């Protein structure tokens, strides 16, 4: 838990404060002084009475009550200092810069734990250890170079890595991005990224707090906490973007089902961030571009006007926007003609709107006004304007700033001439603006934001399944794959349609199957998990002789206990599945069967529980979605029936979380009916 003593300390002591600013204890002291901290600053250093002109106590016992202690001493001395200050000097906030704790050794981990215990017992808060510190507009408690002074209008940033935090700030500051609270959580001994987000959510005040939160996450230790508070903050009007580096620790377990194999170690992270409404980024530049876009309003629709005096970037931007699902719609009609008449000959207004290298500030103003007032099919504008090399562009950027202030529709500035127009860009940034130097980075960032769904409302879908029956089957089952009978019982109790089936264990039983299932039929070995791989699936069986032949053959297959019979069906092959993913809960996957998953890896992932909107989004987000809709005379399948199956799976898992893997592969879909022809379910009750 964070507290006021950390965020707004009346007094700070630097334990290990030093004259040498090439050491953390010297640098953090200098930063706090340079940052203009207005409270009481002191140092504990046994060798001096003054350090960098700040009062230093040789003996810790001589210091009075202090809100915040920043420790820059060897790990082995930290516990005693924390004990003394927490218990005797009412110190309620600690930042431990020192390394040598759980990241280094077993003993370090024990020491770290003891420190946390003391701080917890005394109701304090801890940032670190092994971090670069914390900074906000009140004080700069970091030992790295001060890149800029945090301001109240800046974004909040929580980083799992100290060095990366600095590099991310270095990527953002030239874009005009400003920071407010910057946390480097180090070993996250008491406060990790999730805990800080929780604090921000629980104490959120829309009139005071930053509405943009950036995260750099190395490992998601508390997925539930992250999901809950990111969702809540987003609903309160915040926008969150995150880089999650590396793959999740939960994902490395071996999986025997198809769904299990598909869900990579990163799937859970992807699903979680999506569900929370967090815009996922994969590089520093991408993160700070998204953050810079967050500083402006977002378009209300997907239609963008690209306004430029240079053709190339406009084309590249148009490509990036289109690829991400946004439109650069044609602009035409009498209003367009009227605008064109006011521009230099050779200009074009059909979108991209190109007003040539000689285009003026006044013309830019006319174009922006027309987009705002006349062109109804435009939701936002991107202005690409560099230096044409002929004249200074101060007037253009001033006008751009004016128009951005009064514009009804958002305007995003792409200013590519970072060398030849650097003075003009500097002047533009001084007006508290962010800008973009690269149109494609901007275009990708904007589409990433627009394609991240808003977190869904928590409403319970009224999906009824027979929970008593499900509970009974699970209770009576053994760990591992359920038998075909148990699988059928679970599907029936969940009202998930499945194909008609018959089972034969003897030749006699096999030969009377045609009385209940018409030819052509399908025979499948019972026992092996992957039946086709062992020659255990025979399609289009037409005669009793074939039944006899394949029955004898299948009974010889290793692990075979009997043979399953089904009618031969046709339709579009779909799949749906579930995979348990440690602390993340259960993932739900869906897609088309066959080559679409095998080769094209075209599938969608959600985090259970899902609601109707998410289920629909999962299906419509498939690249092969057109096949579900029906294409070129090929009938599709009723999407609502598929949605319903996903919702039933989600409901099933809420009742039976012991299901660790479930595969409906394939489901065969024919217009308004979809039914499972192959299903496996694995349970693990110790979980
Ligand atoms: P496995 O996945 O264990 O190899 P399946 O039961 O999924 O076995 O069968 C393999 C493939 O055979 C399916 O992907 C599907 O293409 C086809 N298939 C299975 N059952 C039927 C059926 N009843 N009607 C038509 N095709 C089927
Ligand atoms: Mg199968």
XYZ file of C-alpha atoms and ligand atoms in Angstrom:
715
model
C 0.000 0.000 0.000
C 1.250 3.480 -0.827
C 0.785 6.395 1.569
C 1.022 10.132 1.855
C 4.457 9.941 3.470
C 5.773 8.459 0.214
C 3.850 10.685 -2.182
C 4.104 13.946 -0.277
C 6.725 13.646 2.498
C 7.212 16.513 4.922
C 10.710 15.216 5.674
C 13.176 12.987 3.850
C 16.377 11.378 5.070
C 18.937 9.933 2.686
C 20.621 7.063 4.499
C 24.044 6.826 2.913
C 23.886 10.298 1.377
C 27.300 11.147 -0.058
C 29.353 13.943 -1.623
C 30.167 11.666 -4.526
C 27.430 12.175 -7.125
C 28.673 9.209 -9.124
C 27.218 7.058 -6.319
C 23.479 6.482 -5.818
C 23.586 8.081 -2.337
C 25.189 11.222 -3.762
C 23.089 11.419 -6.887
C 19.709 10.949 -5.244
C 20.559 13.703 -2.750
C 21.587 16.037 -5.557
C 18.438 15.236 -7.532
C 16.185 15.994 -4.575
C 18.003 19.286 -4.002
C 17.988 20.223 -7.694
C 14.341 19.225 -7.997
C 13.502 21.928 -5.461
C 12.137 19.742 -2.665
C 10.522 22.075 -0.138
C 10.394 19.842 2.966
C 13.048 18.998 5.526
C 15.967 17.162 3.964
C 18.686 15.414 5.949
C 21.344 12.759 5.580
C 22.677 9.941 7.714
C 26.391 9.507 7.145
C 28.737 8.504 9.980
C 31.624 10.426 8.410
C 30.195 13.916 8.004
C 28.150 16.673 9.602
C 27.232 18.146 6.262
C 26.850 16.429 2.907
C 26.294 18.549 -0.211
C 25.497 21.327 2.228
C 22.696 19.297 3.801
C 22.652 18.495 7.535
C 24.084 15.034 8.137
C 23.718 12.944 11.281
C 26.655 10.721 12.161
C 24.452 8.691 14.456
C 21.003 7.552 13.368
C 19.729 8.029 16.925
C 20.201 11.779 16.608
C 17.679 12.225 13.855
C 14.105 13.235 14.675
C 10.848 11.857 13.258
C 11.079 11.530 9.477
C 8.357 10.628 6.963
C 10.444 9.048 4.244
C 13.815 7.289 4.267
C 15.712 6.618 1.068
C 18.331 3.930 1.614
C 21.516 3.856 -0.447
C 23.634 1.595 1.767
C 24.777 -2.016 1.488
C 21.949 -4.550 1.737
C 23.231 -6.044 4.980
C 22.767 -2.738 6.874
C 19.261 -2.035 5.615
C 17.258 -4.121 8.092
C 18.684 -2.416 11.191
C 18.073 1.037 9.722
C 14.498 0.195 8.728
C 13.844 -1.306 12.193
C 15.093 1.777 13.966
C 13.352 4.370 11.802
C 10.069 2.476 11.534
C 9.824 1.687 15.223
C 11.400 4.795 16.776
C 11.167 7.646 14.299
C 7.666 7.129 12.898
C 9.029 6.616 9.388
C 6.175 5.313 7.253
C 7.759 5.284 3.810
C 10.930 3.647 2.543
C 12.627 3.614 -0.824
C 15.450 1.096 -0.886
C 17.765 1.691 -3.833
C 20.288 -0.914 -2.684
C 20.667 -4.217 -4.528
C 21.722 -7.541 -3.036
C 18.332 -8.883 -1.973
C 16.013 -11.534 -3.447
C 17.375 -10.852 -6.926
C 20.788 -12.043 -5.806
C 20.656 -14.805 -3.206
C 18.661 -16.885 -0.783
C 20.027 -14.852 2.156
C 19.095 -11.673 0.312
C 15.540 -12.968 -0.069
C 15.306 -13.655 3.668
C 16.616 -10.195 4.491
C 14.117 -8.647 2.088
C 11.286 -10.565 3.735
C 12.355 -9.395 7.198
C 12.393 -5.786 6.039
C 8.905 -6.134 4.557
C 7.664 -7.672 7.817
C 8.902 -4.718 9.846
C 7.375 -2.214 7.414
C 4.081 -4.110 7.349
C 3.956 -4.310 11.138
C 4.482 -0.581 11.469
C 1.966 0.251 8.733
C 4.494 1.690 6.324
C 5.129 1.395 2.619
C 8.150 0.245 0.662
C 9.356 0.875 -2.892
C 12.123 -1.499 -4.004
C 14.612 -2.774 -3.044
C 16.882 -2.879 -6.059
C 15.233 0.017 -7.863
C 16.108 3.465 -9.181
C 13.536 5.088 -6.891
C 10.466 7.251 -7.270
C 9.823 10.734 -8.545
C 6.888 13.105 -8.674
C 6.393 16.876 -8.715
C 7.170 17.024 -4.946
C 10.583 15.383 -5.033
C 12.939 13.500 -7.327
C 13.865 10.406 -5.317
C 15.866 8.679 -8.043
C 19.565 8.241 -8.587
C 19.507 8.376 -12.387
C 19.967 11.586 -14.338
C 17.018 13.900 -13.973
C 15.521 13.970 -17.443
C 12.879 16.509 -16.643
C 10.934 17.778 -13.701
C 7.688 15.879 -13.174
C 4.559 18.009 -13.490
C 0.951 17.544 -12.415
C -0.194 17.427 -16.053
C 2.129 14.497 -16.758
C 1.347 10.796 -17.106
C 1.787 8.213 -14.367
C 4.298 5.510 -15.114
C 5.020 2.296 -13.218
C 8.012 0.252 -14.327
C 9.202 -3.206 -13.390
C 12.680 -2.263 -14.552
C 14.620 0.797 -13.483
C 16.862 1.169 -16.495
C 13.951 0.574 -18.870
C 11.960 3.242 -17.042
C 14.646 5.762 -17.875
C 14.806 4.659 -21.514
C 11.047 4.898 -21.832
C 11.123 8.418 -20.424
C 13.909 9.255 -22.874
C 11.684 8.040 -25.669
C 8.684 10.056 -24.465
C 10.180 13.399 -23.479
C 11.273 14.427 -27.021
C 7.665 13.834 -28.141
C 6.511 16.373 -25.575
C 5.323 13.719 -23.136
C 5.501 14.777 -19.492
C 5.553 12.592 -16.423
C 3.954 12.915 -13.022
C 4.415 9.894 -10.732
C 7.183 7.563 -11.864
C 7.615 4.356 -9.900
C 10.459 1.910 -10.346
C 9.294 -1.088 -8.321
C 12.550 -3.078 -8.347
C 11.993 -6.375 -6.558
C 8.371 -5.398 -5.760
C 8.923 -6.677 -2.230
C 5.833 -4.916 -0.942
C 4.520 -2.919 -3.900
C 4.545 -4.298 -7.423
C 2.989 -2.817 -10.549
C -0.362 -4.372 -9.616
C -0.373 -3.007 -6.065
C 0.377 0.504 -7.234
C -2.377 0.340 -9.830
C -4.725 -0.836 -7.085
C -3.786 2.152 -4.955
C -4.312 4.508 -7.903
C -7.735 3.001 -8.501
C -8.903 3.003 -4.901
C -7.764 6.592 -4.378
C -8.653 7.919 -7.815
C -9.838 11.506 -7.979
C -10.722 12.601 -11.496
C -10.166 16.271 -10.716
C -6.659 15.712 -9.383
C -5.079 12.582 -10.819
C -3.442 11.784 -14.109
C -5.755 9.933 -16.463
C -2.961 8.278 -18.416
C -1.132 5.328 -16.908
C 1.824 3.616 -18.534
C 3.130 0.244 -17.415
C 6.283 -1.663 -18.133
C 5.706 -5.145 -16.726
C 8.245 -7.934 -16.503
C 6.008 -10.461 -14.820
C 2.353 -10.358 -13.907
C 2.328 -11.767 -10.397
C -1.228 -10.802 -9.496
C -3.307 -11.078 -12.677
C -6.629 -10.783 -10.890
C -5.574 -7.543 -9.197
C -4.254 -6.109 -12.461
C -7.455 -6.981 -14.301
C -9.759 -5.609 -11.634
C -8.047 -2.265 -11.122
C -7.063 -1.596 -14.719
C -10.670 -2.251 -15.712
C -11.955 0.000 -12.968
C -9.547 2.828 -13.807
C -10.470 2.601 -17.483
C -14.130 2.849 -16.579
C -13.329 5.929 -14.508
C -11.951 7.566 -17.654
C -8.285 6.553 -17.537
C -6.341 5.221 -20.481
C -3.734 2.587 -19.842
C -0.993 1.291 -22.117
C 1.516 -1.404 -21.229
C 4.525 -3.268 -22.422
C 4.636 -6.809 -21.086
C 8.053 -8.186 -21.892
C 8.990 -11.838 -21.895
C 6.585 -14.739 -21.732
C 4.383 -15.661 -18.836
C 5.670 -18.080 -16.254
C 2.287 -19.801 -16.138
C 2.384 -20.746 -19.773
C 5.218 -23.169 -19.952
C 3.395 -26.272 -18.736
C 3.054 -29.010 -21.308
C -0.361 -29.386 -22.831
C -1.818 -32.429 -24.505
C -4.913 -30.921 -26.082
C -5.116 -28.937 -29.236
C -6.256 -25.847 -27.391
C -3.422 -26.283 -24.933
C -0.868 -26.396 -27.686
C -2.321 -23.327 -29.374
C -2.376 -21.181 -26.277
C 1.204 -19.978 -26.176
C 2.804 -18.759 -23.003
C 1.855 -15.241 -23.979
C -1.828 -15.918 -24.646
C -2.918 -15.398 -21.060
C -1.187 -12.019 -20.955
C -2.747 -11.007 -24.255
C -6.213 -12.045 -23.097
C -5.855 -10.335 -19.735
C -4.650 -7.010 -21.137
C -7.393 -7.039 -23.746
C -10.086 -7.755 -21.177
C -8.808 -4.932 -18.971
C -8.885 -2.450 -21.872
C -5.105 -1.977 -21.705
C -3.460 -1.017 -24.989
C -0.638 -3.480 -25.417
C 2.586 -2.156 -26.904
C 5.743 -3.976 -27.855
C 8.402 -1.302 -27.885
C 9.335 1.884 -26.055
C 8.607 4.018 -29.092
C 5.221 2.397 -29.464
C 4.382 2.930 -25.796
C 5.340 6.585 -25.794
C 3.575 7.151 -29.133
C 0.384 5.658 -27.715
C 0.833 7.777 -24.583
C 1.287 10.901 -26.697
C -1.928 10.074 -28.582
C -3.639 9.637 -25.201
C -2.863 13.290 -24.491
C -5.434 14.153 -27.170
C -9.066 13.193 -27.630
C -9.738 10.013 -29.586
C -11.771 10.030 -32.807
C -15.432 9.200 -32.327
C -15.467 7.142 -35.506
C -13.049 5.452 -37.850
C -12.818 8.096 -40.586
C -9.615 10.067 -40.775
C -8.616 12.989 -42.992
C -4.920 13.034 -43.838
C -3.794 16.610 -44.478
C -0.323 17.158 -45.864
C 2.003 19.112 -48.039
C 4.076 16.015 -48.888
C 2.657 13.022 -50.699
C 4.895 10.210 -49.423
C 4.168 10.309 -45.697
C 0.472 10.726 -46.443
C 0.458 7.517 -48.468
C 2.409 5.625 -45.811
C 0.046 6.875 -43.128
C -3.003 5.957 -45.181
C -1.619 2.422 -45.545
C -0.973 2.098 -41.819
C -4.434 3.374 -40.903
C -6.165 1.130 -43.430
C -4.212 -1.899 -42.319
C -5.379 -1.265 -38.767
C -9.026 -1.006 -39.804
C -9.400 2.775 -39.951
C -10.620 4.596 -43.066
C -9.289 7.470 -45.095
C -12.565 8.083 -46.924
C -12.931 9.964 -50.174
C -13.962 13.576 -49.825
C -16.013 14.986 -52.703
C -18.940 17.202 -53.609
C -19.511 20.936 -53.784
C -17.868 21.677 -50.433
C -14.773 19.811 -51.596
C -14.765 21.757 -54.864
C -15.109 25.038 -52.981
C -12.118 24.155 -50.806
C -10.054 23.076 -53.804
C -10.692 26.445 -55.469
C -9.025 28.181 -52.507
C -5.804 26.117 -52.742
C -2.939 26.407 -55.223
C -3.442 24.722 -58.592
C -2.323 21.094 -58.444
C -3.617 20.556 -54.895
C -5.951 17.695 -54.145
C -8.735 17.481 -51.590
C -10.029 13.993 -52.216
C -8.174 12.679 -49.089
C -5.294 12.609 -48.494
C -5.710 16.357 -48.777
C -2.475 17.553 -50.375
C -1.915 21.315 -50.495
C 1.611 21.091 -51.946
C 5.076 22.064 -50.746
C 4.173 25.719 -51.186
C 1.025 25.397 -49.050
C 0.522 28.154 -46.472
C -0.693 28.418 -42.905
C -3.825 30.158 -44.126
C -4.620 27.298 -46.500
C -4.088 24.778 -43.690
C -6.613 26.720 -41.627
C -9.172 26.580 -44.441
C -8.683 22.832 -44.786
C -9.094 22.208 -41.046
C -12.215 24.382 -40.975
C -13.727 22.458 -43.882
C -12.997 19.122 -42.171
C -14.609 20.406 -38.994
C -17.652 22.077 -40.478
C -18.308 20.699 -43.937
C -17.035 17.161 -44.302
C -19.467 15.033 -42.328
C -17.654 11.794 -43.119
C -14.548 12.845 -41.168
C -14.024 12.059 -37.477
C -10.442 13.235 -36.985
C -7.555 14.908 -38.816
C -3.891 14.134 -39.057
C -1.763 17.044 -40.218
C 1.631 16.150 -41.662
C 3.678 19.296 -42.053
C 7.448 19.519 -42.081
C 9.794 22.113 -43.387
C 9.578 22.572 -47.148
C 13.083 24.053 -46.881
C 11.991 27.377 -48.313
C 10.748 29.214 -45.262
C 10.301 28.887 -41.510
C 7.079 27.253 -40.412
C 6.458 29.004 -37.075
C 3.263 30.512 -38.467
C 1.989 27.108 -39.584
C 2.617 25.494 -36.188
C 1.090 28.470 -34.377
C -1.986 28.170 -36.492
C -2.050 24.411 -35.962
C -1.945 24.961 -32.209
C -4.788 27.508 -32.413
C -6.912 25.213 -34.525
C -6.218 22.271 -32.198
C -7.565 24.346 -29.314
C -10.842 25.172 -30.993
C -11.364 22.131 -33.196
C -14.478 19.993 -32.675
C -12.712 16.964 -34.110
C -9.315 15.762 -32.849
C -6.247 16.912 -34.788
C -2.952 15.015 -34.520
C 0.285 16.763 -35.500
C 2.955 14.881 -37.451
C 6.012 17.111 -37.669
C 8.696 15.210 -39.557
C 11.435 17.840 -39.886
C 13.087 17.188 -36.561
C 16.333 18.799 -37.754
C 15.402 21.531 -40.193
C 12.330 22.682 -38.241
C 13.625 21.900 -34.764
C 13.166 25.466 -33.511
C 9.576 25.498 -34.682
C 8.942 22.096 -33.077
C 10.480 23.345 -29.811
C 8.149 26.319 -29.873
C 5.198 24.035 -30.577
C 6.087 21.751 -27.648
C 6.294 24.763 -25.324
C 2.555 25.135 -25.824
C 2.149 21.895 -23.825
C 1.708 19.762 -26.897
C 2.897 16.303 -27.822
C 3.804 15.595 -31.449
C 4.784 12.686 -33.673
C 7.754 12.594 -35.992
C 6.863 9.384 -37.786
C 3.503 8.903 -39.452
C 3.549 5.108 -39.507
C 4.426 4.826 -35.808
C 1.569 7.227 -35.181
C -0.818 5.305 -37.468
C 0.012 1.997 -35.797
C -0.404 3.548 -32.360
C -3.774 5.041 -33.204
C -5.105 1.795 -34.671
C -3.807 -0.127 -31.674
C -5.794 2.158 -29.403
C -8.905 2.047 -31.564
C -8.742 -1.755 -31.734
C -8.481 -2.234 -27.969
C -12.022 -2.782 -26.768
C -13.357 -0.871 -23.787
C -13.561 -3.256 -20.799
C -16.896 -5.044 -20.799
C -19.468 -4.384 -18.130
C -19.748 -6.992 -15.373
C -23.081 -8.479 -16.151
C -23.987 -12.079 -15.707
C -25.120 -13.789 -18.837
C -28.251 -15.764 -18.109
C -26.834 -18.990 -19.452
C -28.435 -21.939 -17.715
C -26.583 -25.187 -17.473
C -27.289 -28.235 -15.318
C -24.784 -27.487 -12.582
C -25.899 -30.356 -10.374
C -25.166 -32.871 -13.102
C -21.830 -31.220 -13.989
C -20.807 -31.291 -10.322
C -21.728 -34.948 -10.040
C -19.713 -35.999 -13.102
C -16.660 -34.033 -11.965
C -16.915 -35.397 -8.412
C -17.029 -38.981 -9.640
C -14.306 -38.594 -12.254
C -10.643 -39.351 -11.902
C -7.879 -36.861 -12.694
C -6.858 -36.946 -16.344
C -8.956 -37.258 -19.509
C -12.618 -37.993 -18.939
C -14.119 -41.067 -20.596
C -16.310 -40.562 -23.677
C -19.391 -41.170 -21.527
C -18.347 -38.540 -19.001
C -17.534 -36.104 -21.813
C -20.997 -36.639 -23.287
C -22.613 -36.106 -19.910
C -20.769 -32.828 -19.389
C -21.676 -31.566 -22.880
C -25.322 -32.560 -22.412
C -25.510 -30.945 -18.983
C -24.059 -27.767 -20.545
C -26.536 -27.976 -23.452
C -23.709 -27.974 -25.962
C -25.035 -29.916 -28.966
C -23.097 -32.991 -29.994
C -23.467 -35.488 -32.777
C -25.409 -38.724 -32.232
C -23.151 -41.524 -31.010
C -23.052 -45.246 -30.370
C -20.377 -47.331 -28.661
C -19.423 -50.938 -29.366
C -17.060 -53.074 -27.325
C -17.704 -56.372 -29.144
C -18.214 -57.400 -32.780
C -21.831 -58.247 -32.008
C -22.489 -54.751 -30.678
C -20.700 -53.218 -33.653
C -22.872 -55.053 -36.156
C -26.154 -53.750 -34.757
C -24.966 -50.096 -34.852
C -26.489 -49.534 -38.349
C -29.901 -50.049 -36.737
C -29.414 -46.819 -34.743
C -27.009 -44.848 -36.985
C -27.533 -44.776 -40.747
C -24.756 -45.276 -43.281
C -22.501 -43.561 -44.163
C -21.024 -43.531 -40.723
C -17.799 -42.727 -38.915
C -15.833 -45.077 -36.656
C -13.374 -43.826 -34.006
C -11.153 -45.694 -31.629
C -11.864 -45.125 -27.933
C -8.778 -44.781 -25.730
C -6.004 -42.911 -27.571
C -6.163 -39.158 -27.188
C -5.165 -38.263 -30.744
C -7.183 -40.753 -32.761
C -6.277 -39.798 -36.346
C -2.581 -40.020 -35.526
C -2.929 -43.743 -34.745
C -5.270 -44.600 -37.631
C -8.201 -44.461 -35.252
C -10.664 -42.439 -37.360
C -12.473 -43.936 -40.341
C -14.804 -41.655 -42.256
C -17.503 -42.647 -44.782
C -17.970 -46.246 -43.654
C -20.632 -47.662 -46.042
C -21.158 -51.364 -45.264
C -21.286 -53.957 -42.484
C -18.153 -55.560 -43.993
C -16.276 -52.326 -43.553
C -17.545 -52.062 -39.976
C -16.222 -55.552 -39.288
C -12.863 -54.811 -40.872
C -12.287 -51.501 -39.107
C -13.646 -52.740 -35.781
C -11.080 -55.541 -35.660
C -8.361 -53.187 -36.807
C -9.203 -50.476 -34.236
C -9.407 -52.937 -31.356
C -5.736 -53.758 -32.079
C -4.610 -50.140 -31.641
C -2.543 -49.553 -28.526
C -4.740 -48.377 -25.663
C -7.999 -49.165 -27.461
C -10.981 -50.036 -25.264
C -13.800 -49.890 -27.810
C -15.112 -48.141 -30.916
C -17.302 -45.055 -31.191
C -19.788 -44.654 -34.059
C -21.214 -41.408 -35.429
C -23.173 -40.437 -38.525
C -21.018 -38.929 -41.280
C -21.753 -35.219 -41.104
C -20.718 -32.204 -43.142
C -20.310 -28.499 -42.510
C -17.779 -25.837 -41.701
C -15.202 -27.094 -39.213
C -14.952 -24.871 -36.151
C -13.191 -25.313 -32.877
C -13.569 -24.041 -29.344
C -11.508 -24.828 -26.297
C -10.496 -24.030 -22.772
C -7.129 -24.011 -21.089
C -6.371 -23.369 -17.464
C -3.503 -20.920 -17.063
C -2.405 -20.755 -13.428
C -3.259 -17.526 -11.603
C -4.763 -16.088 -14.757
C -7.689 -18.508 -14.567
C -9.038 -20.142 -17.716
C -8.465 -19.058 -21.285
C -11.156 -19.642 -23.860
C -10.188 -20.041 -27.503
C -12.107 -20.312 -30.738
C -11.479 -20.412 -34.445
C -12.011 -22.355 -37.605
C -10.743 -25.907 -37.709
C -8.344 -27.551 -40.149
C -5.702 -25.460 -41.862
C -6.996 -22.269 -40.320
C -5.552 -23.200 -36.978
C -2.842 -25.617 -38.060
C -1.212 -23.424 -40.664
C -2.604 -19.945 -40.323
C -2.811 -19.925 -36.513
C -6.047 -18.018 -36.826
C -7.763 -18.132 -33.468
C -9.057 -15.759 -30.790
C -8.484 -15.817 -27.065
C -10.503 -14.550 -24.132
C -10.331 -14.840 -20.388
C -13.161 -16.703 -18.627
C -15.779 -15.547 -17.769
C -16.729 -13.919 -21.051
C -19.957 -12.187 -21.925
C -21.848 -12.012 -25.193
C -20.009 -8.944 -26.427
C -16.631 -10.544 -25.863
C -17.747 -13.820 -27.461
C -18.965 -11.928 -30.525
C -15.716 -9.977 -30.601
C -13.703 -13.184 -30.469
C -15.564 -14.593 -33.465
C -15.645 -11.434 -35.563
C -11.952 -10.865 -34.809
C -10.952 -14.025 -36.690
C -9.183 -13.464 -39.980
C -11.320 -16.256 -41.413
C -14.514 -14.610 -40.139
C -15.788 -14.221 -43.708
C -16.139 -18.013 -43.913
C -18.373 -17.955 -40.848
C -20.464 -15.233 -42.454
C -20.574 -17.213 -45.689
C -18.617 -16.270 -48.781
C -18.955 -16.822 -52.563
C -22.031 -18.959 -52.395
C -20.628 -21.092 -49.559
C -23.076 -21.118 -46.670
C -21.675 -19.838 -43.392
C -22.858 -20.736 -39.936
C -25.162 -18.935 -37.564
C -22.772 -16.823 -35.542
C -25.201 -16.594 -32.637
C -25.141 -20.351 -32.194
C -21.333 -20.249 -32.038
C -21.500 -17.344 -29.553
C -23.862 -19.410 -27.466
C -21.466 -22.363 -27.360
C -18.653 -20.093 -26.152
C -20.897 -18.667 -23.444
C -21.859 -22.191 -22.378
C -18.199 -23.170 -22.126
C -17.537 -20.078 -20.040
C -20.479 -20.928 -17.760
C -19.308 -24.539 -17.499
C -15.855 -23.479 -16.332
C -17.301 -21.243 -13.663
C -19.048 -24.291 -12.229
C -16.230 -26.734 -12.919
C -12.901 -24.932 -12.629
C -11.320 -28.375 -12.195
C -11.445 -28.617 -15.990
C -7.911 -27.743 -17.029
C -8.264 -28.503 -20.732
C -11.245 -28.842 -22.983
C -11.270 -29.278 -26.740
C -14.247 -29.225 -29.062
C -12.376 -29.949 -32.250
C -14.027 -29.997 -34.568
C -17.432 -28.568 -34.157
C -19.270 -28.967 -37.446
C -21.379 -25.983 -38.394
C -24.196 -26.006 -40.912
C -26.164 -22.759 -40.969
C -28.298 -22.733 -37.843
C -26.813 -25.850 -36.234
C -23.377 -26.410 -34.765
C -22.499 -29.624 -32.992
C -19.402 -31.212 -31.553
C -18.093 -34.302 -33.324
C -14.966 -34.660 -31.197
C -14.457 -33.554 -27.614
C -11.907 -34.116 -24.907
C -11.892 -32.854 -21.373
C -9.119 -33.140 -18.831
C -9.682 -32.487 -15.155
C -7.173 -31.866 -12.395
C -8.887 -31.836 -9.039
C -5.867 -31.071 -6.908
C -5.898 -27.543 -8.361
P -8.918 -36.740 -33.626
O -8.974 -35.281 -33.376
O -8.720 -37.522 -32.364
O -7.923 -37.139 -34.630
P -11.630 -36.449 -34.689
O -12.807 -37.101 -34.062
O -11.527 -34.999 -34.521
O -10.329 -37.217 -34.181
O -11.636 -36.783 -36.228
C -10.657 -36.300 -37.119
C -11.298 -35.532 -38.258
O -12.270 -36.355 -38.915
C -12.087 -34.331 -37.818
O -11.264 -33.216 -37.702
C -13.095 -34.180 -38.919
O -12.516 -33.518 -40.041
C -13.387 -35.595 -39.317
N -14.577 -36.091 -38.620
C -14.638 -36.637 -37.400
N -15.907 -37.032 -37.091
C -16.660 -36.734 -38.157
C -18.057 -36.892 -38.450
N -18.903 -37.444 -37.595
N -18.492 -36.487 -39.653
C -17.628 -35.934 -40.538
N -16.305 -35.746 -40.331
C -15.830 -36.143 -39.138
Mg -10.380 -33.812 -33.188
